[in-house]
Coordinates of C-alpha atoms and ligand atoms in Angstrom, one line a residue:
M1 CA -95.9 -136.1 198.5
A2 CA -96.8 -137.0 202.0
E3 CA -98.9 -133.9 202.5
T4 CA -102.5 -133.9 201.5
N5 CA -104.5 -130.9 200.3
F6 CA -107.9 -129.9 199.1
I7 CA -107.1 -131.2 195.6
H8 CA -106.3 -134.6 197.0
S9 CA -109.6 -134.6 198.8
I10 CA -111.4 -134.0 195.6
I11 CA -109.5 -136.8 193.9
E12 CA -110.1 -139.2 196.8
K13 CA -113.9 -138.5 196.6
D14 CA -113.8 -139.1 192.8
L15 CA -111.9 -142.3 193.3
E16 CA -114.5 -143.4 195.9
N17 CA -117.3 -142.6 193.5
Q18 CA -115.3 -144.1 190.6
K19 CA -116.0 -140.9 188.6
Y20 CA -113.1 -141.8 186.4
G21 CA -112.7 -145.3 187.6
D22 CA -109.2 -145.6 189.2
K23 CA -107.7 -143.1 186.8
V24 CA -105.9 -140.0 188.1
Y25 CA -104.4 -138.2 185.0
T26 CA -102.9 -134.8 185.3
R27 CA -100.7 -132.6 183.1
F28 CA -98.3 -129.8 183.2
P29 CA -99.1 -127.5 180.3
P30 CA -96.5 -124.8 179.7
E31 CA -96.7 -122.4 176.9
P32 CA -93.2 -122.5 175.2
N33 CA -92.7 -118.8 175.4
G34 CA -90.1 -118.5 178.0
Y35 CA -88.1 -120.3 180.7
L36 CA -89.9 -121.9 183.6
H37 CA -89.8 -120.0 187.0
I38 CA -90.3 -121.0 190.6
G39 CA -94.0 -120.5 190.2
H40 CA -94.1 -123.2 187.6
A41 CA -92.1 -125.4 190.0
K42 CA -95.1 -125.3 192.3
S43 CA -97.4 -126.4 189.5
I44 CA -94.9 -129.1 188.4
C45 CA -94.6 -130.5 191.9
L46 CA -98.3 -130.5 192.4
N47 CA -99.2 -132.1 189.1
F48 CA -96.5 -134.8 189.0
S49 CA -96.6 -135.6 192.7
T50 CA -100.4 -135.8 192.7
A51 CA -100.3 -138.3 189.8
A52 CA -97.6 -140.3 191.6
K53 CA -99.5 -140.3 194.8
Y54 CA -102.5 -142.1 193.2
G55 CA -100.5 -144.3 190.8
G56 CA -101.7 -142.1 187.9
K57 CA -100.1 -140.4 185.0
C58 CA -98.8 -136.9 184.3
N59 CA -98.2 -135.6 180.8
L60 CA -95.9 -132.8 179.8
R61 CA -98.0 -130.9 177.2
Y62 CA -96.8 -127.9 175.3
D63 CA -99.7 -125.4 175.0
D64 CA -98.5 -124.2 171.7
T65 CA -101.8 -122.9 170.2
N66 CA -100.5 -119.3 169.7
P67 CA -98.2 -119.3 166.7
V68 CA -96.7 -115.8 167.2
K69 CA -95.4 -115.9 170.8
E70 CA -93.8 -119.3 170.9
D71 CA -90.4 -120.7 170.2
V72 CA -89.0 -124.2 170.2
E73 CA -85.9 -122.8 171.7
Y74 CA -87.7 -122.9 175.1
V75 CA -88.7 -126.6 174.8
S76 CA -85.3 -128.1 175.8
S77 CA -85.0 -125.7 178.7
I78 CA -88.5 -126.8 179.9
E79 CA -87.6 -130.5 179.7
E80 CA -84.3 -130.0 181.5
D81 CA -86.1 -128.1 184.3
V82 CA -88.8 -130.6 184.8
R83 CA -86.2 -133.4 185.0
W84 CA -84.0 -131.4 187.2
L85 CA -86.8 -131.1 189.7
G86 CA -86.9 -134.9 189.7
F87 CA -90.0 -135.7 187.6
E88 CA -90.6 -137.7 184.4
W89 CA -93.6 -137.3 182.2
T90 CA -95.8 -140.2 181.0
E91 CA -96.1 -138.6 177.5
R92 CA -94.7 -135.5 175.9
L93 CA -97.4 -133.9 173.8
W94 CA -98.1 -130.9 171.7
A95 CA -101.5 -129.1 171.8
S96 CA -101.0 -128.2 168.1
D97 CA -101.2 -131.9 167.2
Y98 CA -104.9 -131.6 168.1
F99 CA -105.7 -128.8 165.6
D100 CA -107.7 -131.1 163.4
K101 CA -109.8 -132.3 166.3
M102 CA -110.3 -128.8 167.5
Y103 CA -111.5 -127.7 164.1
E104 CA -113.9 -130.6 164.0
A105 CA -115.2 -129.7 167.5
A106 CA -115.8 -126.1 166.3
V107 CA -117.7 -127.5 163.3
E108 CA -119.7 -129.6 165.6
L109 CA -120.7 -126.5 167.6
I110 CA -121.7 -124.7 164.5
K111 CA -123.9 -127.6 163.4
K112 CA -125.6 -127.6 166.8
G113 CA -126.3 -123.9 166.4
K114 CA -123.8 -123.2 169.3
A115 CA -121.3 -121.2 167.4
Y116 CA -121.3 -118.4 164.7
V117 CA -119.0 -116.4 162.6
C118 CA -119.0 -112.8 163.6
D119 CA -117.8 -109.9 161.5
L120 CA -117.6 -107.3 164.2
T121 CA -114.2 -105.6 164.6
P122 CA -112.2 -106.5 167.8
E123 CA -113.1 -103.0 169.2
E124 CA -116.8 -103.6 168.5
I125 CA -116.7 -107.0 170.1
R126 CA -115.2 -105.4 173.2
E127 CA -117.9 -102.7 173.2
Y128 CA -120.7 -105.1 172.7
R129 CA -119.5 -107.3 175.5
G130 CA -120.8 -105.0 178.2
T131 CA -119.4 -104.6 181.6
L132 CA -119.7 -106.2 185.0
K133 CA -122.7 -104.0 185.7
E134 CA -124.3 -104.0 182.2
P135 CA -125.3 -106.9 180.1
G136 CA -123.7 -107.2 176.7
K137 CA -125.4 -106.6 173.3
E138 CA -126.0 -109.3 170.8
S139 CA -123.9 -109.3 167.7
P140 CA -125.9 -108.6 164.5
Y141 CA -124.3 -111.7 163.1
R142 CA -125.5 -113.9 165.9
N143 CA -128.4 -115.4 164.0
R144 CA -126.7 -116.5 160.9
T145 CA -127.9 -119.9 159.7
V146 CA -125.9 -123.1 160.3
E147 CA -125.2 -123.4 156.6
E148 CA -123.9 -119.8 156.3
N149 CA -121.7 -120.3 159.4
L150 CA -120.3 -123.5 158.1
A151 CA -119.5 -121.9 154.7
L152 CA -117.9 -118.8 156.3
F153 CA -115.8 -120.9 158.8
E154 CA -114.6 -123.0 155.9
E155 CA -113.6 -119.8 154.1
M156 CA -111.8 -118.5 157.2
K157 CA -109.9 -121.7 157.2
A158 CA -109.2 -121.5 153.5
G159 CA -107.5 -118.1 154.0
K160 CA -110.1 -115.9 152.3
Y161 CA -110.0 -113.3 155.1
A162 CA -107.4 -111.1 156.7
D163 CA -106.5 -111.2 160.4
G164 CA -109.2 -109.8 162.6
E165 CA -111.8 -109.7 159.7
K166 CA -113.9 -112.5 161.2
V167 CA -113.9 -114.7 164.3
L168 CA -115.8 -117.7 165.4
R169 CA -117.8 -117.2 168.6
A170 CA -119.5 -119.5 170.9
K171 CA -123.2 -118.7 171.2
I172 CA -123.9 -118.7 174.9
D173 CA -125.4 -115.8 176.7
M174 CA -124.7 -112.1 176.2
A175 CA -126.5 -111.3 179.5
S176 CA -124.5 -113.7 181.5
P177 CA -123.2 -112.2 184.8
N178 CA -119.9 -114.0 183.8
I179 CA -118.4 -112.0 181.0
N180 CA -116.4 -115.1 179.9
M181 CA -119.8 -116.6 178.8
R182 CA -120.8 -113.6 176.6
D183 CA -120.3 -115.3 173.3
P184 CA -116.5 -115.7 173.7
I185 CA -114.3 -115.9 170.7
I186 CA -113.2 -119.5 170.1
Y187 CA -111.3 -119.2 166.8
R188 CA -109.4 -116.3 165.3
I189 CA -107.6 -115.7 162.0
A190 CA -103.8 -115.4 162.2
H191 CA -101.8 -115.6 159.0
A192 CA -98.7 -116.9 160.9
S193 CA -96.5 -119.8 160.5
H194 CA -96.6 -122.3 163.3
H195 CA -93.5 -124.1 164.5
N196 CA -95.2 -127.5 164.3
T197 CA -98.0 -127.2 161.7
G198 CA -96.2 -124.7 159.4
D199 CA -98.6 -122.9 157.1
K200 CA -101.4 -125.5 157.3
W201 CA -103.6 -123.3 159.4
C202 CA -104.4 -119.6 159.3
I203 CA -107.1 -119.9 162.0
Y204 CA -106.1 -120.8 165.5
P205 CA -108.2 -121.8 168.5
M206 CA -108.4 -119.5 171.6
Y207 CA -107.1 -120.8 174.9
D208 CA -110.4 -121.2 176.6
F209 CA -111.7 -123.4 173.7
A210 CA -108.5 -125.3 173.1
H211 CA -107.5 -126.2 176.7
P212 CA -110.5 -128.3 177.7
I213 CA -110.3 -130.1 174.4
E214 CA -106.6 -130.8 174.9
D215 CA -107.4 -132.2 178.4
A216 CA -110.2 -134.3 177.1
I217 CA -108.3 -135.8 174.2
E218 CA -105.6 -136.9 176.6
G219 CA -108.0 -138.4 179.1
I220 CA -107.0 -136.0 181.8
T221 CA -109.2 -136.4 184.8
H222 CA -108.1 -133.4 187.0
S223 CA -107.0 -130.3 185.1
I224 CA -105.2 -128.3 187.7
C225 CA -104.7 -124.6 187.0
T226 CA -104.3 -121.3 188.8
L227 CA -107.0 -119.2 190.3
E228 CA -107.4 -116.6 187.5
F229 CA -109.2 -119.3 185.5
E230 CA -111.9 -119.9 188.1
D231 CA -114.2 -117.6 186.1
H232 CA -113.4 -119.5 183.0
R233 CA -114.5 -122.8 184.4
P234 CA -118.1 -122.5 183.3
L235 CA -116.8 -122.0 179.7
Y236 CA -114.4 -125.0 180.2
D237 CA -117.4 -127.1 181.2
W238 CA -119.6 -125.6 178.4
V239 CA -117.2 -126.5 175.7
L240 CA -116.9 -130.1 176.7
R241 CA -120.6 -130.5 177.3
E242 CA -121.6 -129.0 174.0
V243 CA -119.0 -130.7 171.9
G244 CA -120.2 -133.8 173.7
W245 CA -117.6 -136.3 172.6
W246 CA -116.5 -137.3 176.0
P247 CA -118.9 -139.1 178.4
Q248 CA -116.8 -138.3 181.5
P249 CA -115.1 -135.0 180.7
P250 CA -112.1 -133.7 182.8
Q251 CA -112.7 -131.3 185.6
Q252 CA -110.8 -128.1 186.2
I253 CA -109.6 -127.4 189.7
E254 CA -108.0 -124.0 190.6
F255 CA -105.3 -123.3 193.2
A256 CA -103.6 -120.1 194.2
R257 CA -100.5 -119.2 192.2
L258 CA -97.3 -118.8 194.0
N259 CA -96.2 -115.2 194.7
L260 CA -92.9 -114.5 196.4
T261 CA -91.6 -111.3 198.0
N262 CA -88.9 -109.5 196.2
T263 CA -89.6 -111.5 193.1
V264 CA -91.4 -110.9 189.8
M265 CA -92.5 -114.1 188.1
S266 CA -94.2 -113.1 184.8
K267 CA -92.4 -114.6 181.8
R268 CA -93.0 -111.4 179.9
Y269 CA -91.2 -109.4 182.6
L270 CA -88.3 -111.9 182.9
K271 CA -87.9 -111.8 179.2
A272 CA -87.6 -108.1 179.2
L273 CA -84.8 -108.3 181.9
V274 CA -83.0 -110.7 179.6
D275 CA -83.6 -108.7 176.4
D276 CA -82.6 -105.4 178.0
G277 CA -79.4 -106.9 179.4
V278 CA -80.3 -106.2 183.0
V279 CA -79.3 -109.8 183.7
D280 CA -76.9 -112.1 182.0
G281 CA -79.5 -114.5 180.4
W282 CA -82.4 -116.6 181.6
D283 CA -80.1 -118.6 183.8
D284 CA -78.5 -115.7 185.6
P285 CA -78.2 -116.7 189.2
R286 CA -80.3 -113.7 190.3
M287 CA -83.3 -114.9 188.1
P288 CA -86.3 -116.7 189.7
T289 CA -86.2 -119.1 186.8
I290 CA -85.5 -122.7 187.5
A291 CA -82.4 -122.4 185.3
G292 CA -81.3 -119.4 187.4
I293 CA -81.8 -121.0 190.8
R294 CA -80.1 -124.1 189.6
R295 CA -77.1 -122.1 188.5
R296 CA -77.3 -120.2 191.8
G297 CA -76.8 -123.5 193.5
Y298 CA -80.2 -124.3 194.9
T299 CA -81.0 -128.0 194.9
P300 CA -84.1 -129.7 193.5
E301 CA -84.7 -131.3 197.0
A302 CA -84.9 -127.8 198.5
V303 CA -87.3 -126.6 195.8
R304 CA -89.6 -129.6 196.3
D305 CA -89.5 -129.2 200.1
F306 CA -90.4 -125.6 199.6
C307 CA -93.3 -126.4 197.4
E308 CA -94.6 -128.9 199.9
K309 CA -94.2 -126.5 202.8
I310 CA -96.2 -123.7 201.1
G311 CA -99.0 -126.2 200.4
V312 CA -101.9 -125.6 198.1
S313 CA -104.5 -123.1 198.8
K314 CA -107.6 -121.5 197.3
A315 CA -106.7 -118.0 198.4
N316 CA -104.0 -115.8 196.8
S317 CA -101.2 -114.8 199.1
T318 CA -97.5 -114.0 199.0
V319 CA -94.8 -116.2 200.4
D320 CA -91.8 -114.8 202.1
I321 CA -88.7 -115.6 200.0
S322 CA -86.8 -116.3 203.2
L323 CA -88.8 -119.6 203.4
L324 CA -87.3 -120.7 200.2
E325 CA -83.8 -119.7 201.4
H326 CA -84.5 -121.6 204.6
C327 CA -85.3 -124.8 202.7
V328 CA -82.0 -124.4 200.7
R329 CA -80.0 -124.0 203.9
D330 CA -81.8 -126.9 205.5
D331 CA -81.1 -129.2 202.6
L332 CA -77.4 -128.2 202.3
K333 CA -76.5 -128.2 205.9
E334 CA -75.8 -131.9 206.2
K335 CA -74.9 -132.5 202.6
V336 CA -71.9 -130.3 201.9
E337 CA -68.4 -130.1 203.2
T338 CA -67.0 -127.0 204.9
R339 CA -64.0 -125.1 203.6
N340 CA -62.1 -122.2 205.2
V341 CA -62.4 -119.0 203.2
V342 CA -61.5 -115.6 204.6
F343 CA -63.4 -112.5 203.6
D344 CA -62.1 -109.0 203.8
P345 CA -58.7 -110.5 204.9
I346 CA -56.4 -109.2 207.7
K347 CA -52.9 -110.6 208.0
V348 CA -52.0 -112.2 211.3
V349 CA -48.4 -112.8 212.2
I350 CA -47.7 -115.4 215.0
T351 CA -44.5 -113.8 216.3
N352 CA -43.5 -116.8 218.5
Y353 CA -44.0 -119.4 215.7
P354 CA -40.7 -120.4 214.0
E355 CA -40.1 -118.8 210.6
G356 CA -40.1 -121.3 207.8
Q357 CA -42.1 -123.9 209.8
S358 CA -45.6 -125.1 209.0
E359 CA -47.9 -127.9 210.2
L360 CA -51.2 -129.5 209.3
C361 CA -54.2 -129.1 211.4
E362 CA -57.2 -131.5 211.3
V363 CA -60.7 -130.0 210.9
E364 CA -64.0 -131.6 210.4
N365 CA -65.6 -131.6 207.0
N366 CA -69.0 -131.1 208.4
P367 CA -69.1 -130.4 212.2
Q368 CA -72.8 -131.6 212.2
V369 CA -72.0 -134.9 210.4
P370 CA -69.0 -136.7 211.9
E371 CA -69.2 -139.4 209.2
M372 CA -68.1 -136.9 206.7
G373 CA -64.7 -137.1 208.1
T374 CA -61.9 -134.6 208.4
R375 CA -59.3 -132.9 206.3
Q376 CA -56.0 -131.2 207.0
I377 CA -55.4 -127.5 206.6
P378 CA -52.0 -125.8 206.8
F379 CA -51.0 -123.5 209.6
S380 CA -47.8 -121.4 209.8
R381 CA -46.4 -118.1 211.0
E382 CA -48.5 -115.9 208.7
L383 CA -52.2 -116.4 208.4
W384 CA -55.3 -114.6 207.1
V385 CA -58.4 -114.0 209.2
D386 CA -61.8 -112.3 208.4
G387 CA -61.8 -108.6 208.7
A388 CA -65.0 -109.0 210.8
D389 CA -63.0 -111.1 213.3
F390 CA -61.0 -108.1 214.5
M391 CA -62.0 -104.9 216.3
E392 CA -59.3 -102.5 217.5
V393 CA -61.8 -101.2 220.1
P394 CA -64.2 -104.0 220.8
V395 CA -67.9 -103.4 221.3
K396 CA -69.7 -105.0 224.2
K397 CA -69.9 -108.8 224.0
Y398 CA -67.3 -108.9 221.2
F399 CA -65.2 -112.0 221.9
R400 CA -63.1 -112.3 218.8
L401 CA -59.7 -110.7 218.1
F402 CA -58.8 -107.4 219.8
P403 CA -55.6 -106.2 221.4
G404 CA -55.1 -108.2 224.6
N405 CA -57.7 -110.9 223.9
E406 CA -57.2 -114.6 223.3
V407 CA -59.3 -116.7 220.9
R408 CA -59.3 -120.2 219.5
F409 CA -58.3 -120.6 215.9
K410 CA -60.5 -123.6 215.0
G411 CA -58.4 -126.7 214.4
A412 CA -55.2 -125.0 215.6
Y413 CA -54.2 -123.1 218.8
F414 CA -55.2 -120.5 221.3
I415 CA -53.9 -117.2 219.9
T416 CA -53.5 -113.9 221.7
C417 CA -53.6 -110.6 219.8
N418 CA -50.9 -108.3 221.1
E419 CA -50.4 -105.4 218.7
V420 CA -52.0 -103.8 215.7
V421 CA -49.5 -102.6 213.0
K422 CA -50.8 -99.9 210.7
N423 CA -49.9 -98.6 207.3
E424 CA -49.2 -95.0 206.7
D425 CA -52.7 -94.3 205.7
G426 CA -54.0 -95.7 209.0
S427 CA -55.3 -98.9 207.6
I428 CA -54.4 -102.2 209.3
K429 CA -51.2 -103.8 208.0
E430 CA -51.1 -106.8 210.3
L431 CA -51.9 -108.1 213.7
L432 CA -49.0 -109.3 215.8
C433 CA -50.1 -112.3 217.8
T434 CA -48.6 -115.1 219.8
Y435 CA -49.8 -118.7 220.0
D436 CA -49.7 -121.1 223.0
P437 CA -48.1 -124.3 221.8
E438 CA -49.8 -126.2 224.7
T439 CA -53.3 -125.6 223.2
R440 CA -53.0 -127.6 220.0
S441 CA -56.6 -128.5 219.1
G442 CA -57.6 -132.0 220.1
S443 CA -55.0 -132.3 222.8
G444 CA -57.7 -131.9 225.4
F445 CA -56.3 -128.8 227.0
E446 CA -58.3 -128.1 230.1
G447 CA -58.8 -125.4 232.6
R448 CA -58.7 -122.5 230.3
K449 CA -61.6 -121.2 228.3
V450 CA -61.8 -118.7 225.5
K451 CA -65.0 -117.2 224.4
G452 CA -64.3 -116.8 220.7
T453 CA -63.5 -119.3 218.0
I454 CA -62.6 -118.1 214.5
H455 CA -61.2 -119.7 211.4
F456 CA -58.1 -118.8 209.3
V457 CA -56.2 -119.7 206.2
D458 CA -52.5 -120.1 205.9
A459 CA -51.0 -117.2 204.0
A460 CA -48.3 -119.1 202.2
T461 CA -50.7 -121.6 200.7
A462 CA -53.9 -119.5 200.4
V463 CA -55.6 -119.3 197.0
P464 CA -57.4 -116.2 196.0
V465 CA -61.0 -116.9 194.9
K466 CA -63.7 -114.7 193.4
I467 CA -67.1 -114.7 195.0
R468 CA -70.2 -113.3 193.5
Q469 CA -72.7 -112.1 196.1
F470 CA -76.3 -111.3 195.0
D471 CA -79.2 -109.3 196.2
Y472 CA -82.8 -109.5 195.1
L473 CA -83.7 -108.1 191.7
M474 CA -86.7 -106.4 193.2
L475 CA -86.9 -104.2 196.3
E476 CA -90.2 -104.2 198.1
D477 CA -91.7 -101.8 200.5
E478 CA -94.0 -102.6 203.4
N479 CA -97.0 -102.3 201.0
G480 CA -95.6 -104.9 198.7
E481 CA -94.8 -102.3 196.1
K482 CA -91.9 -103.5 194.0
T483 CA -89.1 -101.5 192.3
M484 CA -86.0 -102.6 190.5
N485 CA -83.0 -102.9 192.8
P486 CA -80.2 -100.9 191.2
E487 CA -77.4 -103.0 192.8
T488 CA -77.8 -106.7 192.7
M489 CA -74.4 -108.3 192.3
R490 CA -70.9 -107.7 193.5
E491 CA -67.7 -109.7 193.1
I492 CA -65.2 -109.9 195.9
T493 CA -61.8 -111.6 196.2
C494 CA -61.3 -113.8 199.3
Y495 CA -58.5 -116.1 200.4
A496 CA -59.3 -119.8 200.6
E497 CA -57.5 -122.9 201.9
P498 CA -55.7 -124.8 199.1
A499 CA -58.3 -127.6 198.7
V500 CA -60.8 -125.0 197.3
A501 CA -58.7 -124.9 194.1
E502 CA -59.6 -128.5 193.5
A503 CA -63.4 -127.9 193.4
K504 CA -65.3 -129.0 190.4
A505 CA -67.8 -126.7 188.6
G506 CA -71.2 -127.1 190.2
E507 CA -69.7 -128.4 193.5
R508 CA -71.2 -126.9 196.7
F509 CA -69.6 -126.0 200.0
Q510 CA -70.2 -124.3 203.2
F511 CA -67.6 -121.6 203.5
F512 CA -67.2 -121.9 207.2
R513 CA -69.0 -119.2 209.2
H514 CA -70.1 -117.5 206.0
G515 CA -72.7 -119.4 204.0
Y516 CA -73.2 -121.8 201.2
F517 CA -71.4 -121.4 197.9
I518 CA -71.2 -123.2 194.5
A519 CA -68.3 -123.4 192.1
E520 CA -69.9 -121.4 189.3
P521 CA -71.5 -124.1 187.1
K522 CA -70.7 -122.5 183.8
L523 CA -67.6 -120.4 184.5
F524 CA -65.5 -122.2 187.2
S525 CA -62.2 -123.6 186.1
E526 CA -58.6 -124.1 187.3
D527 CA -57.9 -120.6 186.0
N528 CA -61.1 -119.0 187.2
L529 CA -61.9 -119.9 190.8
L530 CA -65.3 -118.3 190.8
F531 CA -68.1 -119.1 193.2
N532 CA -71.7 -118.0 193.5
E533 CA -73.1 -117.3 196.9
I534 CA -76.1 -119.6 197.3
V535 CA -77.4 -118.4 200.6
G536 CA -76.0 -117.0 203.8
L537 CA -75.9 -118.9 207.0
K538 CA -78.3 -116.8 209.0
S539 CA -82.0 -117.2 208.5
S540 CA -84.4 -114.4 208.7
W541 CA -87.2 -116.9 208.4
K542 CA -89.4 -116.9 211.5
Ligands
ATP1 P1 -96.5 -116.4 183.4 O1 -97.8 -115.6 183.8 O2 -95.5 -116.3 184.5 O3 -96.0 -116.1 182.1 P2 -98.1 -118.6 182.6 O4 -99.2 -119.0 183.5 O5 -98.4 -117.8 181.4 O6 -97.0 -117.9 183.4 P3 -97.8 -121.1 181.4 O7 -96.6 -121.6 180.6 O8 -99.0 -120.9 180.7 O9 -97.3 -119.8 182.1 O10 -98.0 -122.0 182.7 C1 -97.9 -123.4 182.8 C2 -98.5 -123.8 184.1 O11 -97.8 -123.3 185.2 C3 -100.0 -123.3 184.1 O12 -100.7 -124.4 184.5 C4 -99.9 -122.2 185.1 O13 -101.1 -122.2 185.8 C5 -98.8 -122.7 186.0 N1 -98.2 -121.5 186.7 C6 -97.6 -120.4 186.1 N2 -97.2 -119.5 187.0 C7 -97.5 -120.0 188.2 C8 -97.3 -119.6 189.6 N3 -96.8 -118.4 189.9 N4 -97.7 -120.4 190.6 C9 -98.3 -121.6 190.3 N5 -98.5 -122.1 189.1 C10 -98.1 -121.3 188.0
MG2 MG1 -99.9 -118.6 179.9

């Protein structure tokens, strides 16, 4: 990462002061309860590139301390996504491997008189906690003796109590202006099987207690998280200070999470879309998941570029999704070959071109990158052109096909439209045109200019392809209010030059003058020439 940011400034100061010696250890700590999304990509890029920038380490740590919500099914998707983005972790770790250490840390707090077992019900605890304006009330169980607390906590662990009957709370300050410091719960009872530890535990640590300990055990130096945790930082520091096992504990640094227009990123919401069948799985090309954008045809380079461009800030804001699309276009424009594909096709008949004859025209594979070479496309008497390239009655400044006008067919000839032939229902049957044999492309014909250049495919050899076009899952009004978009996908049939049939699943192209497309990574085959639209050609990004 060439860019620098406020987190890097903190790290550089720490290096200068040798706060952690020369160590810069970060981690990406997903909870395995869903697929990763583009917001996680920001955190992944930040954590892994920061470690790389300072020659440090970055762990992939599963934050699997909540037994009921998590599923190992998500683990392989998370690893695939991190690697696809181009990163490799130093170690792959599980927070649940530290349950013994966390339990010991809790016992340590009890022994120091810094934690107590509380019998209040969850409702009572909420009530006693007070509000932003009013201080909380102390629990009647707050002054239990160390011995009593140790015995009760042991009994909680042994399974003597039901879920919710007792909790372990940190003894901090019920009058603290920071509600997170009003004797937060650090352990709760949950008689639930854990994917890693099975039935060994029926008490599980709360996130705010577990996370700092996970970081400290791994020797993390800079624990980067999102802004919602800013108010939790005093508790993070309190836990590490009071447990006291680490002379130079990690420090938490918060940054603003990524929000995108027209996009919802909560895993819970995305899971509902999958479960309700609104989309076709977590990797549906409309999903903002990493698996979805990969299948859509976005590249890891584009996502990384996007994450770098948006930078890291301390204030929440919403990024326009057109910036992400701009990065995709920008990455693909010099990478992929063009192909001629005709949308909403209209037949063109070249009346002065001999019947039964055909020829090959040379076109560039990427007009912006001459080194990508050329290919040959067939041309004959009957061709297809885009519906949008013809207007019977042209509007002002329309330079493409209309009766009486001459245009250039890219790679072939100058062609004049002479007559429109219609079907009985008034729709267009075909355009009768003539070509000028003197204007063969590349022959250097001079002295005559045409204002419009369009593309075509040869009708005799054209292959029909299916194209899926997508719209955002969420509509958004000018106040940022989001609603489900009822119409987010349509499939159209287009005519393509014959080379398109030889594409491989996952291969990307620019369909000339239309946009970027990918041969559907999962479904494309010889018998199913299906493409996803990645992004159109025109940018709305300012
Ligand atoms: P969600 O709220 O979408 O379910 P989460 O924060 O619960 O996400 P975790 O698996 O806990 O998901 O997140 C792993 C890491 O990714 C955390 O460090 C979290 O801060 C970060 N992260 C999650 N969403 C975003 C986002 N929109 N922008 C930046 N970082 C994010
Ligand atoms: Mg979470």
